[in-house]
Structure formats: structure tokens, C-alpha cells
Amino acid sequence: MRIRTVVALTGALTLSLVSGCAQGGAAGSGAGSVTYWLWDANQLPAYQACAKGFEKANPGLNVKITQMGWADYWTKLTASFIAGTEPDVFTDHIQKFGQFADLNVLEPLDDLGIDDSAYQTGLGANWIGQDGHRYGAPKDWDTVALFYNKKLTEAAGLTADQLNSLSWNPKDGGTFEKAIAHLTVDRDGKRGDEPGFDKNHVKVYGLATGGAGDSDGQTTWSPFTASAGWNYTDKARWGDAYEYDSKTFQAVIDWYFGLAKKGYLAPFTDYTDGANPANAQVASGKAAASFDGAWMISTYYGTKGLSVGTAVTPTGPSGKRATMMNGLADSVTKNARNKEGAKKWVRYLASDECQKTVGRYGIVFPATPDGTAAAVAAYRKKGIDVSAFTEPVTDKRHARTFSFPVTDYAADVYALMRPAMQDVFANGAPVSGLTKTNDQINFILGQQ
């Protein structure tokens, strides 16, 4: 898993975290070992292979890897900072980075000699703090595309070429909405674009739901807001103000969730992060298509009985397609017990040698171009075409990639936007109400 909801830190926990930073180094990592935490079980074998290469090149050092699920990962990591038992190195997420850097629990990595030009564009720069120091070494990246159930798209008469050339607008939805409507089927066999369609009794939704999208909409509404020309904040990184009050943003959100009112998008209640995520809706035949991230490629293509294809996100009013391009990094903790060994490990993780090793497993796209090429080749050997994910990175003329918003108080932004977006999707609250939420967010950021 790459991204799910971010666990907000309470004020009390934040204070505890600050005081915990002075408690000393993490326990349990001997002089010759480096402790490393990650959350993705699918990637564990790849990093175990990297650890063997690292240990061979650094006699006397060994890497102890701990893997845990997404939700447990952040809870235990936060608790470890408080208790002084944090790992030497951990896989970091851009939405956590700002808060961790502000709380002074990350070690600057300026001395690693990381060259941003050695990685896919933008991945390295995202990990520079407001103080000008680097706090993460580029690890991998992902984009978003449209997964679809081939059995259902073929039954609807939609070809791969058609699905790869869709466009949309917030007024009538364009060819994208027409396709989603045609893929929708009610209990009597009527399609969403046919007379007599019953939107209250839908058997197959054209588009699976990924929930309300909360503050970032990575795999829900963000391909649409970005292709309409909207940006989360006033600056690419470390913005001073959010723009959820934008008329463009609110018009897109109104249109997107309006698809559910028409019966084309599965309702809010159909989504459950663990039990019924978007991929499960597609696999069960409850939905014909879903927007999802590259980290889910193996899950979709590995689902027994599901013949799946992928298509690029639709072109928007800006004249370009859009997808979030998220990149993870490896960070060293401020109180790492084996700081020297930890930095050596992070430097190795960011090296082309390790990145190509990871790429050959065909699980994720590593941050270096050679690592990415190795991953594409590995997917190809599995019979999987990943061009819907890679093309946006190389085709700047027709596609736009953008990052998660990088600002202070990310947990507070999430805590405010999550219920507001859920209210719009689940309860039909007017999108104009997001202006008040935006004002509250910007007040926290110091905009008065």
C-alpha cells in the first residue's frame, strides 16, 4: 500500500513527541546493526536482497528489517519516538515529512551527496525542509491510472484505445462521463445512458468509489482537479495557504461526487478501506473501473479470475491529463543509535545498485531512471503493460504530474478536510461549505 488516510497527532501526543526527542537513542540496535522499518510486505523481499548487497559491501554491518501494516506502522513509529525506541532508518511519506522535520526527529542528510538529477524529476527536491536541509533520500515513485475489468468494458463495447483517449469537463463530463455511464448497469440490465435507467438500483457501477478523498484525493478526485488547472496551495512546496475555496476546485468536486447522484459512481457507503476498497469492487464485478495507484498493479493483475487493463487518466479542461506523482524516501532518525551505519544504509538504498535490484522484482517503480527501467522490464516479463503509469512521467506535453501538498500542519489539514469532504460525498453538503473549512486551515497556517 502506498497511501491511505493520515493519522492525525493530537496536541498532547505532539507535546509528548517533542519531549521524547531528548530521551536518547533507540534501543535494540547493536553497534554492528542498522534497524530499518517499512510497511509494504510486497517490497520486503526486494529490500532483503538489497540488505545482502549492503552487508557484503560493508563487512561488520547488518540490517535488521521490520515490516508492519500501514496503520500500525505510523502508530508504532510515533510511539517509538516518544519512548526513545525509534528505528535507525524508516520509510518516510511526504505527508508526514513536514511534521517530523518540524518536531526535530529527523537527521539531516546533506552529507550523503544526493544529486537530485540522478532521480526522476522532482523526487529529490520534495525532501528539502524549510531550513534548506535534506531529510530524505529518494526511494521510489508512483502515479495513478484507470484500472478496468476487461470483461465488463468489452461487454459495453469500449476498446482500450477509447479508454485511453477520454476527456472530461465539469459541465457535462465529456467522453469520460459518457463512458462511465455506459459501463453502469441497473438490476434490469439498463445502462446508465439508456432510457429507463434506475439509478437507485444499480448492479454494476461504472466507477468504483475510493471514499471521499479527504484532503488530497490521490486516487479519487485529484486527477480531475489537477487537469482543470487547480493547485492545492499557493506554492509548489511549503505553501502558506490552501486553495480549497477555489471556484475551480469546488466546481470539479461538485461534478465528481455528482456522478454518485446519477448512479454512475459507487456511493460513499460502498467503500471500506480494509474490507471493500476500490480494487475489491472491481474484482467482484460491482464496479467496472477504478482509479488507483501503481502500488496496486500486482494486486489487480494477481486477482484470480479478473482480466484487467489500465488506461491513462482523462484529459481535462487544461488540455492535459494529470496524475499525482508520489515519491517515498528513506529517512534517518535524529536519535539513531547507529547513525553512521544508518547513513551508509540510506546512501546504499538510494544508489542505482539497490534501485535496480528493487526494480527487478517488478513491485514498485524505483526513483532512479535505471531502476524504473528494470521495473518496467520486470512487469513486461509478467505480461503487464505499465505504460499508463510511466507515460505521464515522460510525456510532459500531454500530461501533468504533481505532488502531495507539502506544508506545515498536515495532520491538522487532514483532520479538518476529512469530515468536510465526507459530508459533501455522503450527505450531499454544498461544496461552498469547503470555503469555511479552507479559512480554518489557513488560519492554522497563519493566514489571518
XYZ file of C-alpha atoms in Angstrom:
448
model
C 0.000 0.000 0.000
C 1.293 3.434 -0.752
C -1.079 5.891 0.815
C -4.124 5.711 2.943
C -5.500 8.189 5.445
C -3.011 10.010 7.621
C -3.294 9.525 11.355
C -3.591 12.949 12.971
C -1.456 13.577 16.018
C -3.291 15.124 18.938
C -1.874 18.146 20.686
C -0.940 16.058 23.715
C 0.816 13.484 21.590
C 2.717 16.193 19.756
C 3.968 17.603 23.045
C 4.992 14.143 24.179
C 6.805 13.620 20.897
C 8.778 16.831 21.322
C 9.856 15.889 24.838
C 10.601 12.345 23.740
C 13.205 13.583 21.267
C 15.577 14.282 24.111
C 15.385 10.826 25.654
C 18.336 9.308 23.810
C 18.878 6.806 21.048
C 16.782 3.840 20.031
C 17.247 0.622 21.929
C 17.882 -2.721 20.330
C 20.307 -1.861 17.511
C 23.811 -3.027 18.283
C 26.989 -1.333 17.095
C 27.150 -3.562 14.038
C 23.483 -3.433 13.072
C 21.093 -0.947 11.484
C 17.365 -1.179 12.186
C 15.075 -0.409 9.244
C 11.283 -0.146 9.185
C 8.985 -0.350 6.158
C 5.271 -1.011 5.680
C 4.872 -2.763 2.331
C 5.046 -6.550 2.627
C 5.277 -6.879 -1.157
C 8.531 -4.929 -1.136
C 10.102 -6.812 1.769
C 11.913 -9.457 -0.381
C 13.413 -6.739 -2.592
C 14.857 -4.873 0.366
C 16.091 -8.074 1.954
C 18.043 -8.567 -1.274
C 19.405 -5.021 -1.002
C 20.405 -5.694 2.584
C 22.509 -8.677 1.463
C 24.283 -6.498 -1.083
C 24.861 -3.795 1.519
C 26.217 -6.223 4.097
C 28.602 -7.709 1.537
C 29.941 -4.250 0.728
C 30.115 -3.250 4.409
C 31.585 -6.112 6.457
C 30.574 -5.901 10.105
C 27.286 -4.128 9.415
C 23.953 -5.940 9.198
C 20.444 -4.676 8.531
C 17.505 -5.726 10.699
C 14.278 -5.117 8.765
C 10.878 -4.793 10.424
C 7.742 -4.756 8.269
C 4.278 -3.895 9.536
C 0.941 -2.839 8.073
C 0.231 0.763 7.050
C -1.939 1.777 10.034
C 0.213 0.023 12.639
C 3.336 1.451 11.054
C 2.606 5.101 11.793
C 1.130 4.429 15.216
C 4.162 2.408 16.308
C 6.623 4.807 14.715
C 5.100 7.743 16.588
C 5.114 5.729 19.824
C 8.753 4.801 19.262
C 9.746 8.469 19.029
C 8.033 9.091 22.354
C 9.615 6.055 24.026
C 13.057 6.556 22.522
C 12.921 3.203 20.713
C 12.757 4.523 17.161
C 14.483 2.640 14.326
C 17.703 3.932 12.818
C 16.095 4.265 9.377
C 12.483 4.217 8.216
C 10.464 4.580 5.035
C 9.051 8.094 5.097
C 5.954 9.581 3.452
C 5.755 13.126 2.143
C 2.643 13.909 4.176
C 4.471 13.002 7.388
C 7.749 14.636 6.480
C 6.869 18.228 7.336
C 5.668 17.406 10.813
C 8.578 15.090 11.573
C 11.059 17.709 10.392
C 9.353 20.389 12.477
C 9.488 18.159 15.566
C 13.219 17.686 15.041
C 13.119 13.875 14.953
C 14.879 13.554 11.581
C 18.599 13.659 10.886
C 19.789 15.985 8.096
C 21.242 14.022 5.180
C 23.141 16.779 3.399
C 26.407 14.856 3.736
C 25.137 11.919 1.656
C 25.836 13.735 -1.604
C 22.355 13.106 -3.018
C 22.131 14.551 -6.541
C 18.542 15.372 -7.480
C 19.340 14.936 -11.169
C 20.071 11.245 -10.580
C 16.386 10.607 -9.878
C 13.075 11.125 -11.597
C 12.244 14.830 -11.762
C 11.008 16.355 -8.519
C 11.580 13.360 -6.253
C 14.684 14.694 -4.566
C 13.533 18.290 -4.121
C 10.438 17.246 -2.179
C 12.590 16.181 0.763
C 14.272 19.508 1.373
C 12.950 21.145 4.526
C 12.165 24.798 5.024
C 15.563 25.124 6.708
C 17.268 24.083 3.465
C 18.417 20.691 4.770
C 17.680 17.328 3.182
C 15.749 14.836 5.309
C 15.011 12.025 2.872
C 16.815 10.086 0.144
C 14.601 9.274 -2.898
C 13.295 5.727 -2.827
C 10.539 5.138 -5.393
C 7.575 6.758 -7.085
C 4.039 6.049 -8.210
C 1.318 7.565 -10.351
C -2.425 6.943 -10.759
C -4.242 5.347 -13.684
C -7.636 3.847 -14.524
C -7.882 0.109 -13.893
C -10.776 -1.614 -15.666
C -12.425 -5.015 -15.785
C -11.922 -6.150 -19.404
C -14.930 -8.436 -19.310
C -17.196 -5.506 -18.474
C -15.618 -2.985 -20.834
C -15.771 -5.454 -23.728
C -19.416 -6.179 -22.960
C -20.026 -2.435 -23.139
C -18.222 -2.236 -26.478
C -15.457 0.045 -25.183
C -11.975 -0.549 -26.583
C -8.602 0.059 -24.971
C -7.960 2.903 -27.414
C -11.223 4.587 -26.451
C -10.472 4.271 -22.741
C -7.030 5.782 -23.311
C -8.403 8.825 -25.118
C -11.148 10.005 -22.771
C -11.648 13.652 -21.866
C -13.812 15.387 -19.295
C -15.131 18.788 -18.201
C -17.196 19.837 -15.154
C -20.222 20.885 -17.234
C -21.295 17.648 -18.946
C -18.481 15.262 -18.001
C -17.282 14.827 -21.584
C -16.477 11.416 -23.040
C -15.297 10.213 -19.631
C -18.732 10.587 -18.075
C -20.333 9.041 -21.158
C -18.063 6.012 -20.816
C -18.722 5.656 -17.083
C -22.459 5.999 -17.678
C -22.366 3.330 -20.389
C -20.461 0.971 -18.085
C -23.107 1.386 -15.388
C -25.882 -1.242 -15.412
C -29.001 -1.378 -13.236
C -30.664 -4.536 -11.929
C -32.841 -4.775 -15.038
C -29.910 -4.585 -17.433
C -30.402 -0.948 -18.417
C -27.202 1.023 -18.906
C -26.705 4.452 -17.384
C -27.046 6.184 -20.743
C -30.233 4.362 -21.734
C -33.839 5.486 -21.206
C -35.385 3.909 -18.130
C -32.102 3.508 -16.226
C -32.805 3.102 -12.486
C -30.092 4.946 -10.570
C -31.487 3.688 -7.259
C -30.977 0.022 -8.072
C -27.569 -0.314 -9.690
C -25.998 -3.720 -10.229
C -22.674 -2.567 -11.722
C -21.301 0.929 -11.184
C -19.212 2.442 -13.931
C -16.695 3.729 -11.402
C -15.714 2.277 -8.049
C -15.572 4.551 -5.035
C -12.364 5.245 -3.165
C -14.138 7.180 -0.456
C -14.261 10.952 -0.132
C -10.611 11.517 -0.932
C -10.142 13.543 2.250
C -7.563 16.340 1.825
C -5.606 15.064 -1.180
C -7.918 12.911 -3.326
C -4.950 10.926 -4.615
C -6.948 8.118 -6.202
C -10.320 9.842 -6.365
C -10.774 13.463 -7.460
C -7.177 14.720 -7.814
C -6.735 13.688 -11.498
C -9.707 15.937 -12.264
C -8.884 18.948 -10.091
C -5.308 18.995 -11.389
C -6.284 18.580 -15.044
C -8.608 21.547 -14.530
C -5.556 23.608 -13.593
C -6.060 23.701 -9.817
C -3.262 23.525 -7.224
C -3.553 22.558 -3.552
C -1.576 25.528 -2.280
C -0.177 28.878 -3.357
C 3.324 27.418 -3.789
C 4.599 24.078 -5.082
C 6.274 23.273 -1.745
C 5.809 24.693 1.739
C 2.779 26.696 0.712
C 1.397 29.378 3.015
C -2.248 28.950 2.014
C -4.521 26.163 0.750
C -6.951 26.764 -2.098
C -9.947 24.578 -1.322
C -12.007 27.761 -1.617
C -11.229 27.970 -5.346
C -14.273 28.089 -7.629
C -12.478 25.690 -9.966
C -11.861 23.187 -7.173
C -15.414 23.355 -5.875
C -16.914 23.020 -9.364
C -14.865 19.881 -10.016
C -15.754 18.355 -6.648
C -19.433 19.103 -7.238
C -19.273 17.372 -10.626
C -17.218 14.410 -9.396
C -19.435 13.485 -6.458
C -22.431 14.308 -8.616
C -21.578 11.147 -10.535
C -22.789 9.219 -7.482
C -26.090 11.101 -7.502
C -26.545 9.991 -11.116
C -25.803 6.394 -10.148
C -22.521 6.091 -12.079
C -20.084 6.309 -9.142
C -20.465 3.795 -6.329
C -21.818 5.505 -3.203
C -19.754 6.512 -0.192
C -21.142 3.600 1.825
C -19.668 1.064 -0.616
C -16.129 1.971 0.357
C -14.275 0.341 3.222
C -10.514 0.692 3.379
C -9.860 -2.843 4.562
C -12.918 -4.875 3.538
C -14.109 -3.239 0.327
C -11.565 -0.913 -1.291
C -11.821 0.077 -4.945
C -9.911 -2.961 -6.216
C -12.302 -5.315 -4.408
C -15.273 -3.563 -6.028
C -13.751 -4.125 -9.467
C -12.749 -7.716 -8.701
C -16.267 -8.582 -7.533
C -17.869 -7.075 -10.624
C -19.611 -4.449 -8.525
C -17.749 -1.740 -10.444
C -16.310 -1.726 -13.942
C -13.359 0.598 -13.336
C -11.430 2.416 -10.640
C -8.693 4.976 -10.274
C -5.837 3.503 -8.286
C -2.115 3.804 -7.780
C 0.843 1.963 -9.270
C 1.426 0.248 -5.925
C -1.760 -1.723 -6.659
C -0.620 -3.144 -10.028
C 0.344 -6.538 -8.631
C -2.869 -6.715 -6.617
C -5.160 -6.106 -9.605
C -3.237 -8.293 -12.030
C -2.796 -11.005 -9.423
C -6.518 -11.280 -8.631
C -7.737 -14.714 -9.685
C -10.471 -14.612 -12.303
C -10.016 -10.909 -13.070
C -8.855 -9.844 -16.521
C -7.721 -6.266 -16.047
C -6.419 -3.444 -18.208
C -5.173 0.052 -17.455
C -5.702 3.407 -19.132
C -4.278 6.886 -18.586
C -6.310 9.454 -16.700
C -8.672 11.553 -18.873
C -7.686 14.867 -20.426
C -9.180 17.859 -18.636
C -10.102 21.476 -19.421
C -6.410 22.437 -19.191
C -5.736 20.313 -22.269
C -3.628 17.859 -20.269
C -4.098 14.655 -18.327
C -2.999 14.734 -14.691
C -1.860 12.336 -12.003
C -0.327 12.704 -8.617
C 3.291 11.521 -8.624
C 4.126 10.479 -5.111
C 7.632 9.565 -4.089
C 8.699 7.877 -0.875
C 12.077 8.378 0.765
C 14.254 6.802 3.424
C 14.946 8.933 6.490
C 17.373 8.597 9.384
C 16.074 9.305 12.865
C 17.702 12.053 14.915
C 18.437 9.657 17.775
C 19.540 6.714 15.653
C 21.791 4.566 17.784
C 23.940 3.602 14.818
C 23.849 6.890 12.944
C 26.965 6.254 10.870
C 25.730 2.828 9.787
C 22.236 4.266 9.182
C 23.563 6.882 6.772
C 25.588 4.281 4.916
C 22.444 2.165 4.554
C 20.375 5.104 3.285
C 23.087 6.033 0.798
C 23.043 2.432 -0.448
C 19.225 2.380 -0.643
C 19.358 5.454 -2.873
C 22.113 4.014 -5.067
C 21.490 2.765 -8.582
C 22.685 -0.682 -7.480
C 19.935 -1.130 -4.898
C 17.353 0.663 -7.041
C 17.933 -1.745 -9.929
C 17.718 -4.688 -7.530
C 14.341 -3.472 -6.305
C 13.201 -2.798 -9.867
C 13.873 -6.363 -10.949
C 11.206 -7.576 -8.523
C 8.507 -5.740 -10.516
C 6.656 -4.445 -7.449
C 7.322 -0.704 -7.496
C 8.999 1.951 -9.661
C 12.381 2.863 -8.101
C 13.441 6.505 -8.078
C 16.395 6.278 -10.495
C 15.752 6.011 -14.253
C 17.698 2.725 -14.432
C 15.711 1.369 -11.510
C 12.484 2.360 -13.254
C 13.639 0.670 -16.467
C 14.367 -2.515 -14.525
C 10.857 -2.437 -13.070
C 9.217 -1.883 -16.465
C 11.144 -4.868 -17.843
C 10.132 -6.999 -14.862
C 6.468 -6.120 -15.308
C 6.761 -6.895 -19.020
C 8.056 -10.372 -18.206
C 4.892 -10.859 -16.166
C 2.816 -9.809 -19.174
C 1.844 -6.470 -17.616
C 1.862 -3.238 -19.600
C 2.577 -0.359 -17.198
C 2.683 2.451 -19.757
C -0.428 4.088 -18.273
C 1.695 4.796 -15.194
C 5.011 5.670 -16.849
C 3.807 7.808 -19.766
C 2.690 10.750 -17.602
C 6.240 10.986 -16.251
C 7.827 11.189 -19.707
C 5.086 12.870 -21.747
C 5.149 16.376 -20.288
C 3.444 17.768 -23.383
C 0.179 15.946 -22.759
C 0.344 15.126 -19.064
C 0.885 16.900 -15.786
C 2.322 15.286 -12.686
C 2.028 16.918 -9.280
C 2.976 16.150 -5.708
C 1.129 15.828 -2.442
C 0.828 19.263 -0.857
C 3.917 19.846 1.293
C 3.075 22.235 4.129
C 3.187 22.599 7.870
C 0.338 21.173 9.957
C -0.510 18.356 7.513
C -2.263 16.396 10.270
C -4.475 19.382 11.085
C -5.328 19.888 7.417
C -6.354 16.246 7.212
C -8.384 16.453 10.415
C -10.385 19.382 9.042
C -10.800 18.278 5.430
C -11.671 14.637 6.066
C -15.102 15.231 7.668
C -15.807 18.147 5.323
C -15.233 16.042 2.197
C -17.157 13.118 3.653
C -20.071 15.444 4.326
C -20.085 16.521 0.677
C -19.938 12.957 -0.647
C -22.058 11.097 1.912
C -24.600 13.743 2.829
C -24.753 15.992 -0.209
C -23.473 19.020 1.696
C -22.916 22.014 -0.619
C -19.349 22.376 -1.859
C -19.454 26.038 -0.910
C -19.027 24.890 2.684
C -15.431 23.981 1.839
C -14.641 27.697 1.824
C -15.182 27.861 5.585
C -13.010 24.780 6.068
C -10.322 26.377 3.922
C -10.449 29.509 6.082
C -9.940 27.390 9.195
C -6.969 25.638 7.619
C -5.328 28.873 6.519
C -5.876 30.357 9.968
C -3.804 27.499 11.373
C -1.140 28.215 8.763
C -1.004 31.812 9.935
C -3.228 33.450 7.322
C -5.477 35.901 9.143
